[in-house]
GROMACS .gro file of N, CA and C in nm:
model
  207
    1LYS      N    1  -0.595   1.853   2.620
    1LYS     CA    2  -0.574   1.819   2.759
    1LYS      C    3  -0.505   1.683   2.770
    2GLU      N    4  -0.551   1.587   2.694
    2GLU     CA    5  -0.495   1.452   2.703
    2GLU      C    6  -0.346   1.448   2.668
    3MET      N    7  -0.304   1.527   2.571
    3MET     CA    8  -0.163   1.520   2.533
    3MET      C    9  -0.074   1.593   2.633
    4LEU      N   10  -0.130   1.676   2.719
    4LEU     CA   11  -0.050   1.745   2.821
    4LEU      C   12  -0.031   1.660   2.947
    5LEU      N   13  -0.121   1.568   2.973
    5LEU     CA   14  -0.115   1.490   3.097
    5LEU      C   15   0.020   1.420   3.119
    6PRO      N   16   0.080   1.356   3.019
    6PRO     CA   17   0.210   1.291   3.043
    6PRO      C   18   0.319   1.390   3.085
    7LEU      N   19   0.306   1.515   3.044
    7LEU     CA   20   0.407   1.615   3.079
    7LEU      C   21   0.397   1.662   3.223
    8THR      N   22   0.292   1.622   3.294
    8THR     CA   23   0.275   1.664   3.434
    8THR      C   24   0.336   1.566   3.532
    9GLU      N   25   0.393   1.459   3.481
    9GLU     CA   26   0.447   1.355   3.567
    9GLU      C   27   0.594   1.382   3.602
   10ALA      N   28   0.635   1.324   3.713
   10ALA     CA   29   0.775   1.336   3.756
   10ALA      C   30   0.866   1.284   3.646
   11GLY      N   31   0.983   1.343   3.637
   11GLY     CA   32   1.079   1.305   3.535
   11GLY      C   33   1.085   1.403   3.420
   12ASN      N   34   0.983   1.487   3.409
   12ASN     CA   35   0.983   1.593   3.308
   12ASN      C   36   1.049   1.717   3.366
   13ASP      N   37   1.090   1.807   3.279
   13ASP     CA   38   1.147   1.934   3.325
   13ASP      C   39   1.042   2.012   3.403
   14THR      N   40   1.088   2.086   3.503
   14THR     CA   41   0.998   2.163   3.587
   14THR      C   42   0.909   2.256   3.504
   15ILE      N   43   0.967   2.325   3.408
   15ILE     CA   44   0.888   2.418   3.328
   15ILE      C   45   0.779   2.344   3.250
   16ASP      N   46   0.809   2.225   3.199
   16ASP     CA   47   0.708   2.147   3.127
   16ASP      C   48   0.593   2.108   3.219
   17ILE      N   49   0.626   2.067   3.340
   17ILE     CA   50   0.523   2.028   3.437
   17ILE      C   51   0.434   2.147   3.470
   18VAL      N   52   0.496   2.261   3.503
   18VAL     CA   53   0.420   2.378   3.545
   18VAL      C   54   0.331   2.431   3.433
   19VAL      N   55   0.387   2.448   3.315
   19VAL     CA   56   0.309   2.502   3.203
   19VAL      C   57   0.196   2.405   3.167
   20SER      N   58   0.224   2.277   3.166
   20SER     CA   59   0.119   2.179   3.135
   20SER      C   60   0.008   2.183   3.240
   21CYS      N   61   0.045   2.188   3.367
   21CYS     CA   62  -0.054   2.197   3.474
   21CYS      C   63  -0.141   2.322   3.457
   22CYS      N   64  -0.078   2.433   3.421
   22CYS     CA   65  -0.152   2.558   3.403
   22CYS      C   66  -0.253   2.548   3.290
   23TYR      N   67  -0.212   2.491   3.179
   23TYR     CA   68  -0.304   2.482   3.066
   23TYR      C   69  -0.410   2.376   3.086
   24ILE      N   70  -0.380   2.271   3.161
   24ILE     CA   71  -0.485   2.174   3.197
   24ILE      C   72  -0.584   2.241   3.292
   25ALA      N   73  -0.534   2.323   3.384
   25ALA     CA   74  -0.623   2.397   3.474
   25ALA      C   75  -0.716   2.487   3.393
   26LYS      N   76  -0.660   2.554   3.295
   26LYS     CA   77  -0.740   2.642   3.210
   26LYS      C   78  -0.847   2.562   3.135
   27ALA      N   79  -0.809   2.447   3.082
   27ALA     CA   80  -0.905   2.362   3.011
   27ALA      C   81  -1.015   2.315   3.105
   28ASP      N   82  -0.976   2.266   3.223
   28ASP     CA   83  -1.076   2.218   3.318
   28ASP      C   84  -1.171   2.330   3.360
   29TYR      N   85  -1.117   2.448   3.381
   29TYR     CA   86  -1.201   2.561   3.420
   29TYR      C   87  -1.309   2.587   3.314
   30PHE      N   88  -1.269   2.589   3.188
   30PHE     CA   89  -1.364   2.618   3.082
   30PHE      C   90  -1.457   2.500   3.053
   31LEU      N   91  -1.421   2.382   3.102
   31LEU     CA   92  -1.511   2.266   3.092
   31LEU      C   93  -1.606   2.260   3.212
   32GLY      N   94  -1.593   2.356   3.304
   32GLY     CA   95  -1.680   2.361   3.420
   32GLY      C   96  -1.629   2.284   3.540
   33ASN      N   97  -1.505   2.243   3.537
   33ASN     CA   98  -1.446   2.166   3.648
   33ASN      C   99  -1.356   2.256   3.732
   34GLU      N  100  -1.417   2.347   3.805
   34GLU     CA  101  -1.338   2.446   3.879
   34GLU      C  102  -1.251   2.384   3.988
   35GLU      N  103  -1.301   2.282   4.056
   35GLU     CA  104  -1.220   2.218   4.161
   35GLU      C  105  -1.097   2.150   4.101
   36GLN      N  106  -1.114   2.084   3.988
   36GLN     CA  107  -0.999   2.022   3.923
   36GLN      C  108  -0.900   2.128   3.877
   37ALA      N  109  -0.953   2.240   3.828
   37ALA     CA  110  -0.865   2.350   3.785
   37ALA      C  111  -0.781   2.398   3.904
   38LYS      N  112  -0.844   2.412   4.019
   38LYS     CA  113  -0.771   2.455   4.139
   38LYS      C  114  -0.663   2.354   4.177
   39ASN      N  115  -0.695   2.225   4.164
   39ASN     CA  116  -0.595   2.122   4.197
   39ASN      C  117  -0.475   2.129   4.104
   40TRP      N  118  -0.499   2.152   3.975
   40TRP     CA  119  -0.387   2.165   3.881
   40TRP      C  120  -0.303   2.288   3.912
   41LEU      N  121  -0.368   2.398   3.950
   41LEU     CA  122  -0.293   2.518   3.984
   41LEU      C  123  -0.211   2.497   4.112
   42LYS      N  124  -0.267   2.423   4.206
   42LYS     CA  125  -0.192   2.392   4.328
   42LYS      C  126  -0.067   2.311   4.295
   43LYS      N  127  -0.082   2.213   4.206
   43LYS     CA  128   0.033   2.133   4.166
   43LYS      C  129   0.137   2.219   4.097
   44ALA      N  130   0.092   2.309   4.009
   44ALA     CA  131   0.184   2.399   3.939
   44ALA      C  132   0.261   2.484   4.040
   45LYS      N  133   0.191   2.536   4.141
   45LYS     CA  134   0.257   2.619   4.243
   45LYS      C  135   0.360   2.538   4.322
   46LYS      N  136   0.324   2.416   4.357
   46LYS     CA  137   0.414   2.331   4.436
   46LYS      C  138   0.540   2.299   4.357
   47VAL      N  139   0.523   2.260   4.233
   47VAL     CA  140   0.637   2.223   4.150
   47VAL      C  141   0.723   2.344   4.115
   48GLY      N  142   0.657   2.458   4.090
   48GLY     CA  143   0.729   2.576   4.046
   48GLY      C  144   0.772   2.670   4.157
   49ALA      N  145   0.755   2.627   4.281
   49ALA     CA  146   0.791   2.712   4.395
   49ALA      C  147   0.938   2.754   4.386
   50GLY      N  148   0.961   2.880   4.408
   50GLY     CA  149   1.098   2.931   4.409
   50GLY      C  150   1.143   2.989   4.277
   51SER      N  151   1.063   2.974   4.174
   51SER     CA  152   1.101   3.029   4.043
   51SER      C  153   1.013   3.149   4.010
   52PRO      N  154   1.073   3.270   4.008
   52PRO     CA  155   0.994   3.389   3.976
   52PRO      C  156   0.928   3.382   3.838
   53THR      N  157   0.996   3.325   3.741
   53THR     CA  158   0.940   3.315   3.606
   53THR      C  159   0.818   3.224   3.606
   54LEU      N  160   0.829   3.109   3.670
   54LEU     CA  161   0.715   3.017   3.675
   54LEU      C  162   0.601   3.076   3.757
   55HIS      N  163   0.634   3.150   3.861
   55HIS     CA  164   0.531   3.217   3.941
   55HIS      C  165   0.452   3.315   3.853
   56GLN      N  166   0.519   3.385   3.763
   56GLN     CA  167   0.452   3.478   3.673
   56GLN      C  168   0.356   3.404   3.580
   57ILE      N  169   0.397   3.290   3.531
   57ILE     CA  170   0.311   3.210   3.443
   57ILE      C  171   0.186   3.165   3.518
   58ILE      N  172   0.206   3.113   3.637
   58ILE     CA  173   0.093   3.066   3.720
   58ILE      C  174  -0.001   3.181   3.752
   59SER      N  175   0.054   3.295   3.790
   59SER     CA  176  -0.028   3.412   3.823
   59SER      C  177  -0.110   3.458   3.703
   60ARG      N  178  -0.048   3.455   3.585
   60ARG     CA  179  -0.121   3.496   3.465
   60ARG      C  180  -0.240   3.404   3.438
   61ILE      N  181  -0.220   3.276   3.452
   61ILE     CA  182  -0.329   3.180   3.429
   61ILE      C  183  -0.437   3.200   3.535
   62GLN      N  184  -0.398   3.222   3.658
   62GLN     CA  185  -0.497   3.246   3.764
   62GLN      C  186  -0.582   3.368   3.732
   63ARG      N  187  -0.520   3.473   3.684
   63ARG     CA  188  -0.596   3.593   3.647
   63ARG      C  189  -0.687   3.568   3.528
   64GLU      N  190  -0.637   3.494   3.431
   64GLU     CA  191  -0.717   3.467   3.310
   64GLU      C  192  -0.845   3.392   3.341
   65ILE      N  193  -0.837   3.299   3.435
   65ILE     CA  194  -0.956   3.221   3.465
   65ILE      C  195  -1.020   3.259   3.598
   66ASN      N  196  -0.966   3.363   3.661
   66ASN     CA  197  -1.018   3.414   3.787
   66ASN      C  198  -1.034   3.300   3.889
   67CYS      N  199  -0.925   3.225   3.904
   67CYS     CA  200  -0.926   3.108   3.990
   67CYS      C  201  -0.799   3.110   4.075
   68PHE      N  202  -0.811   3.154   4.198
   68PHE     CA  203  -0.695   3.169   4.284
   68PHE      C  204  -0.693   3.062   4.391
   69VAL      N  205  -0.573   3.005   4.413
   69VAL     CA  206  -0.557   2.901   4.516
   69VAL      C  207  -0.444   2.939   4.610
   0.00000   0.00000   0.00000
């Protein structure tokens, strides 16, 4: 989780931000931090809006952790 955090900041490629947010959400979910997981998924959706490919990645992670925002 710690090594993904820098990739979620502005200045990185959109795909890096979205994928990192998704996997941090997954980590937080399994650590019992469901609200934080939802916040990471919201950020992923906001950054990846308009990209069908990124939408598929986000949707897959949402299904995997049964966490929809």
